[in-house]
Short mmCIF file of C-alpha atoms in Angstrom, two decimals:
data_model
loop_
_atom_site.label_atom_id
_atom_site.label_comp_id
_atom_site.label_asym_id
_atom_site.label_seq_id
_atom_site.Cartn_x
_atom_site.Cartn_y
_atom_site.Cartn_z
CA UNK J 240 -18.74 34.93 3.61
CA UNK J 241 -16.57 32.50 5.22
CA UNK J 242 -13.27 31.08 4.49
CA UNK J 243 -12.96 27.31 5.80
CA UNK J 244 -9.36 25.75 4.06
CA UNK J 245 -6.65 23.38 5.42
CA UNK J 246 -3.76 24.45 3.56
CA UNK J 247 -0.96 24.22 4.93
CA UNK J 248 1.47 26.03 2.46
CA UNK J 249 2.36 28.92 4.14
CA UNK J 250 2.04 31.52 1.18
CA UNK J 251 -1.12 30.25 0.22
CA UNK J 252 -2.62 30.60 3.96
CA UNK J 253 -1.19 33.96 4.42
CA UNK J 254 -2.76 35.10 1.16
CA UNK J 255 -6.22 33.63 2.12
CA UNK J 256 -5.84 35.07 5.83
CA UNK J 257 -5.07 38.36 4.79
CA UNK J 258 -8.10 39.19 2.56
CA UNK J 259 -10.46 37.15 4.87
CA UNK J 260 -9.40 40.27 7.27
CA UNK J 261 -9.99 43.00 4.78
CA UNK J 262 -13.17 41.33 4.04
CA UNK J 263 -14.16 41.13 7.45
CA UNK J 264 -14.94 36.93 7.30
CA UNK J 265 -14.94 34.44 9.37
CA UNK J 266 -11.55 32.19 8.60
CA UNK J 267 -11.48 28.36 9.96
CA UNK J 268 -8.19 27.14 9.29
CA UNK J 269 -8.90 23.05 9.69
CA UNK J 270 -5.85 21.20 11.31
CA UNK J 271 -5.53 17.21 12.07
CA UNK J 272 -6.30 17.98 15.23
CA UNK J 273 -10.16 19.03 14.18
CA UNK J 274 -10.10 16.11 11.61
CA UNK J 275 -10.25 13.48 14.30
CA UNK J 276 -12.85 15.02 16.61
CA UNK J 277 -16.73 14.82 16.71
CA UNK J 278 -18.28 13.82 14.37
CA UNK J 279 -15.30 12.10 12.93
CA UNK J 280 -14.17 10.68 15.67
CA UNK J 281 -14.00 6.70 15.39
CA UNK J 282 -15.50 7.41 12.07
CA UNK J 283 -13.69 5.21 9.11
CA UNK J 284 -13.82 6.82 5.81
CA UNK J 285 -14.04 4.42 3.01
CA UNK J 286 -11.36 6.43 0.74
CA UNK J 287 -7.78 5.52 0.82
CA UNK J 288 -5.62 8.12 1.95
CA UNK J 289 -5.03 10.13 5.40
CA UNK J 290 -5.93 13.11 3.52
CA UNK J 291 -9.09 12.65 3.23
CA UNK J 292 -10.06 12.79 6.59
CA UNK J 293 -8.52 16.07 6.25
CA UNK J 294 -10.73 16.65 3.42
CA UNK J 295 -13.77 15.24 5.46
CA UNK J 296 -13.45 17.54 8.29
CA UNK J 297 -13.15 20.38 5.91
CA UNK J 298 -16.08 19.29 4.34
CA UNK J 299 -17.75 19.03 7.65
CA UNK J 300 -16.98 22.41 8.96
CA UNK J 301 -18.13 23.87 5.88
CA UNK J 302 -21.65 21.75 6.32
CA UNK J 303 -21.45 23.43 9.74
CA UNK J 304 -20.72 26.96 8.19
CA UNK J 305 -24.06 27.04 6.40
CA UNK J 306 -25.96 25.21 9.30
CA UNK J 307 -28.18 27.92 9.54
CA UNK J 308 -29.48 27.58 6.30
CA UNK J 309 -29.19 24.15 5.41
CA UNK J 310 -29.56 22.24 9.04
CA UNK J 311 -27.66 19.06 9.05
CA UNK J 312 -27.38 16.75 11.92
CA UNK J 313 -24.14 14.71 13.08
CA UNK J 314 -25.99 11.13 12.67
CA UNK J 315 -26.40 12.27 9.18
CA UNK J 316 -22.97 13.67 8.35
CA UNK J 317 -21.66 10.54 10.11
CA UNK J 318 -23.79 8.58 7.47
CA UNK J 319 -22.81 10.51 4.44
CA UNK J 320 -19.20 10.61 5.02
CA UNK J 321 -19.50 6.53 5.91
CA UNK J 322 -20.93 5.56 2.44
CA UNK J 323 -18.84 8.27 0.49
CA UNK J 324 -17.60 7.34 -3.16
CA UNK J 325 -15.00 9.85 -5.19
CA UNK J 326 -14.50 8.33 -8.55
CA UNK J 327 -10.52 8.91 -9.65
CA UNK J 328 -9.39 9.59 -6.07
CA UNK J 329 -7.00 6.45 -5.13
CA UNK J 330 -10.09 4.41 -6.23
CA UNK J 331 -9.12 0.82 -6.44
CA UNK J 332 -10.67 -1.80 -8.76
CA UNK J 333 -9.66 -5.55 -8.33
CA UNK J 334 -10.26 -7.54 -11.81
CA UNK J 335 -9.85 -10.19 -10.36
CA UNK J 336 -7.73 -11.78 -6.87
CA UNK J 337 -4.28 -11.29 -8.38
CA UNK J 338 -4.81 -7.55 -9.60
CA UNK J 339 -4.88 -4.48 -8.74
CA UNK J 340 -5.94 -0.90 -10.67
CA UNK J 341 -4.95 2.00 -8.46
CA UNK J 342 -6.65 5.08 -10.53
CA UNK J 343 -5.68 8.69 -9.13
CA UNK J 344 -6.03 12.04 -10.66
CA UNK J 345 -2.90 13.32 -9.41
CA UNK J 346 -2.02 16.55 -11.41
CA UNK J 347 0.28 18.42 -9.18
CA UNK J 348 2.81 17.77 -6.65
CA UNK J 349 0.50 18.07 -3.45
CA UNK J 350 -1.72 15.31 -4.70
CA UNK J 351 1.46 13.55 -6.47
CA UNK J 352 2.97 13.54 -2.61
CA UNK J 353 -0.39 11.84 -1.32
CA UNK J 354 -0.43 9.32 -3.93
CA UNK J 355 3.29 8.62 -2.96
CA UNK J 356 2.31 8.70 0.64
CA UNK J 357 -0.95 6.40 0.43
CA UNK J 358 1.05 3.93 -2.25
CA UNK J 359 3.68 3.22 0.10
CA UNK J 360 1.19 3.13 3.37
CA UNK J 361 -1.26 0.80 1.50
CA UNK J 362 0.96 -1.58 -0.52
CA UNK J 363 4.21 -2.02 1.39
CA UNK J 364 6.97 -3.28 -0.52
CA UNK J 365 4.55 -3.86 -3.79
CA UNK J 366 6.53 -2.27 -6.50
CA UNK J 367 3.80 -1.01 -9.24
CA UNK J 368 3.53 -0.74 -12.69
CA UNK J 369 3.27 3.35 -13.04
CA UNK J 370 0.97 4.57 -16.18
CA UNK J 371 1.87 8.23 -16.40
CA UNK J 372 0.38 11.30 -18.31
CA UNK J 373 0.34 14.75 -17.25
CA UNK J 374 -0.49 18.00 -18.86
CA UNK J 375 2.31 20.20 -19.85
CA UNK J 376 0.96 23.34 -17.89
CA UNK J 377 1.38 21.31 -14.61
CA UNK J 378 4.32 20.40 -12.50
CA UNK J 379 5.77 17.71 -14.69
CA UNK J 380 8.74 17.17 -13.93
CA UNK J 381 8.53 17.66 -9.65
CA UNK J 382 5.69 15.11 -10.39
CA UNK J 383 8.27 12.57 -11.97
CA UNK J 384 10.12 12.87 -9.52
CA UNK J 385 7.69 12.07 -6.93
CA UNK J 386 5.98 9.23 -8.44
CA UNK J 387 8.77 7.49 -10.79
CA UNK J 388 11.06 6.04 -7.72
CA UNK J 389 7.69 3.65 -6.68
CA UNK J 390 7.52 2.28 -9.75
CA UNK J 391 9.58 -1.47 -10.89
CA UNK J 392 7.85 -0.12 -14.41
CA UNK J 393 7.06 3.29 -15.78
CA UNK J 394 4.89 3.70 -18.85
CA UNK J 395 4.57 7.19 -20.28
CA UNK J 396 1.45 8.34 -22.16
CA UNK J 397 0.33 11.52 -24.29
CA UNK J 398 -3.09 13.20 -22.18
CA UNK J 399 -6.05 13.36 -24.38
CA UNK J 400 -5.41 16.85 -24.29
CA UNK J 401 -3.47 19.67 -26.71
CA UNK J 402 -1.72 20.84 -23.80
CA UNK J 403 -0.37 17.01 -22.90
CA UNK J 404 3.08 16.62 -21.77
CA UNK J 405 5.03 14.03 -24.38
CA UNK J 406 5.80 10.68 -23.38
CA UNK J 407 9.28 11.24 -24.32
CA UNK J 408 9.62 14.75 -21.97
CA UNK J 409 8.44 12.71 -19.08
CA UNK J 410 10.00 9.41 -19.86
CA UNK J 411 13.22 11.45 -19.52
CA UNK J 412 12.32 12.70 -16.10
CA UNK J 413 11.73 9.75 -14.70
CA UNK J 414 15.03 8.29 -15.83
CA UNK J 415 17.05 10.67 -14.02
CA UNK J 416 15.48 9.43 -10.69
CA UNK J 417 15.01 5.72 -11.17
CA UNK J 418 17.73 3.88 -13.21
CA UNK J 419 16.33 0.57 -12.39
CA UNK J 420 13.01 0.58 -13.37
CA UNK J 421 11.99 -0.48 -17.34
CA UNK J 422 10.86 2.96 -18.85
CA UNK J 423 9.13 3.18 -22.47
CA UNK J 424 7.26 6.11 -23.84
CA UNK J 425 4.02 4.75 -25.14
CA UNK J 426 1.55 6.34 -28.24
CA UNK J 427 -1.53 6.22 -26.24
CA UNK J 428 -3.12 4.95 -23.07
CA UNK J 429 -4.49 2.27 -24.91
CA UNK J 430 -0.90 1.17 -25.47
CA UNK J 431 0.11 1.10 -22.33
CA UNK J 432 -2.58 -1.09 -21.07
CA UNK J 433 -1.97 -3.64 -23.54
CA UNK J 434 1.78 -3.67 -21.93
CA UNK J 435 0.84 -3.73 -18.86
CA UNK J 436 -2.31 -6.50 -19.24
CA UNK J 437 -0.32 -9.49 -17.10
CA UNK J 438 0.98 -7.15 -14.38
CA UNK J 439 -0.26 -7.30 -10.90
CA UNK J 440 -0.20 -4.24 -9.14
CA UNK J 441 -0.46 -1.10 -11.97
CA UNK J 442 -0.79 2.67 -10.93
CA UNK J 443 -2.72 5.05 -13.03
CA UNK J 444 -2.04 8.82 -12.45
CA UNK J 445 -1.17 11.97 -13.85
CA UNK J 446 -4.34 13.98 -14.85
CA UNK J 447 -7.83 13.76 -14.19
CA UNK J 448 -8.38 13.57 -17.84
CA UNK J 449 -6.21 10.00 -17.74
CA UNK J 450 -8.46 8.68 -15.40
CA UNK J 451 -11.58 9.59 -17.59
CA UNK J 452 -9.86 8.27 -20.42
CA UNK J 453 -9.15 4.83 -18.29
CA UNK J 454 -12.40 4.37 -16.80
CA UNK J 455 -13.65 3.83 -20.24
CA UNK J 456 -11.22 1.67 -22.03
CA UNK J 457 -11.23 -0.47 -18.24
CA UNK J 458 -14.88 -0.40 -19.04
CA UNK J 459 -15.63 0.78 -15.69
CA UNK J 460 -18.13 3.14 -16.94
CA UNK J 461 -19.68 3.21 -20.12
CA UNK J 462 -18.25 5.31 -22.93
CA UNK J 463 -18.82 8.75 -22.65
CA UNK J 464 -20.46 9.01 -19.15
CA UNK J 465 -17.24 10.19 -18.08
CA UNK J 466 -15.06 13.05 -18.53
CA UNK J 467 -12.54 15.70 -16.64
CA UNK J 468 -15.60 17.73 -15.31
CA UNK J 469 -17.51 14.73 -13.68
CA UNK J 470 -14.54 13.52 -11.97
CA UNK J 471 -13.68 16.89 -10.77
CA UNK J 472 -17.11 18.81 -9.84
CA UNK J 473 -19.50 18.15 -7.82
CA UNK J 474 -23.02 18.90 -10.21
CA UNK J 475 -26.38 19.12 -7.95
CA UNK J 476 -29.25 17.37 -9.51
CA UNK J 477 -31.82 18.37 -10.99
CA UNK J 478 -34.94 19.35 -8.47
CA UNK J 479 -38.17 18.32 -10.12
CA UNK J 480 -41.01 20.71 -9.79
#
């Protein structure tokens, strides 16, 4: 069976190299390099972020991995990755010319780093409005510290979750590394919208359960149609006989 990643934290690879040698696999460890040759090459994804053309040429070799089985061409990989969507993954919504909705579903300090990374690389000097909820099992407070020095406003939020993080717990993190941004625990999400309704440029992030949870009270999606598994699996459909 074979092992395709692009990690690049060096326990994590050395744990994943290792058994791919016991188990006698084939291990393709994907570097930038590989991300920006054929068929990526000149190839613009339509995601924010210079991960994801990490993520695309993983996603490519792995395509390539199985090629024996399921043929794909380059013309249509090129296709596929041109007109790709990824609900929750720096997805931007504009309601209307003088706002913007960044939603991410950020849960740990890898994707925390990108979102930091992609904020600053997309928006400049554009101080956001930061809605943040995170689940208590997660990196919490490496995440605060992260994500809270963006921000000119941080509002903190309970998950809809048992295991949520409390407003307060995070609100308190994100003090100790920005002292000059406003800072308020809120009760719910809903909350926190309702503050942040005039503001220009807001950020949500945290948990992919957040984003859910946005997407419907944005009324991006209808109610329901959305939850933690849809944004984070990948379901085939149904084949009809």
């Amino acid at each position: 069976m074979p092992v395709i990643t692009a990690v690049d934290d060096p326990g994590a690879f050395r744990i994943l190299f290792e058994t791919a040698r016991e188990k006698e696999s084939p291990f393709w460890l994907i570097t930038w390099a590989q991300a920006e040759n054929h068929p990526l090459r000149g190839l613009r994804i339509p995601l924010f972020g210079e991960h994801q053309r990490l993520n695309a040429a993983t996603a490519v070799y792995a395509v390539k991995a199985v090629s024996e089985q399921i043929p794909v061409d380059d013309e249509t990989i090129r296709k596929g990755l041109s007109q790709v969507e990824w609900l929750g993954r720096l997805q931007l919504v504009e309601p209307d010319p003088s706002r913007k909705i960044l939603l991410d579903g950020a849960h740990n300090m890898g994707s925390a780093d990108a979102l930091r990374v992609a904020v600053r690389t997309y928006f400049g000097a554009q101080a956001p409005t930061l809605i943040l909820g995170i689940l208590q099992d997660k990196d919490c407070v490496p995440m605060c510290r992260i994500l809270a020095p963006l921000a000119a406003r941080i509002l903190l939020v309970p998950v809809s979750s048992r295991r949520s993080a409390s407003p307060q717990e995070l609100a308190a993190a994100c003090r100790k590394v920005n002292h000059r941004a406003e800072i308020v625990p809120c009760d719910s999400l809903a909350e926190a919208l309702q503050r942040a309704a005039g503001d220009h440029f807001l950020v949500i992030t945290g948990s992919l359960y957040l984003i859910g949870e946005a997407m419907e009270l944005l009324k991006l999606l209808p109610a329901n149609t959305i939850n933690e598994r849809t944004l984070n699996e990948w379901t085939a459909p149904a084949i009809k006989s």
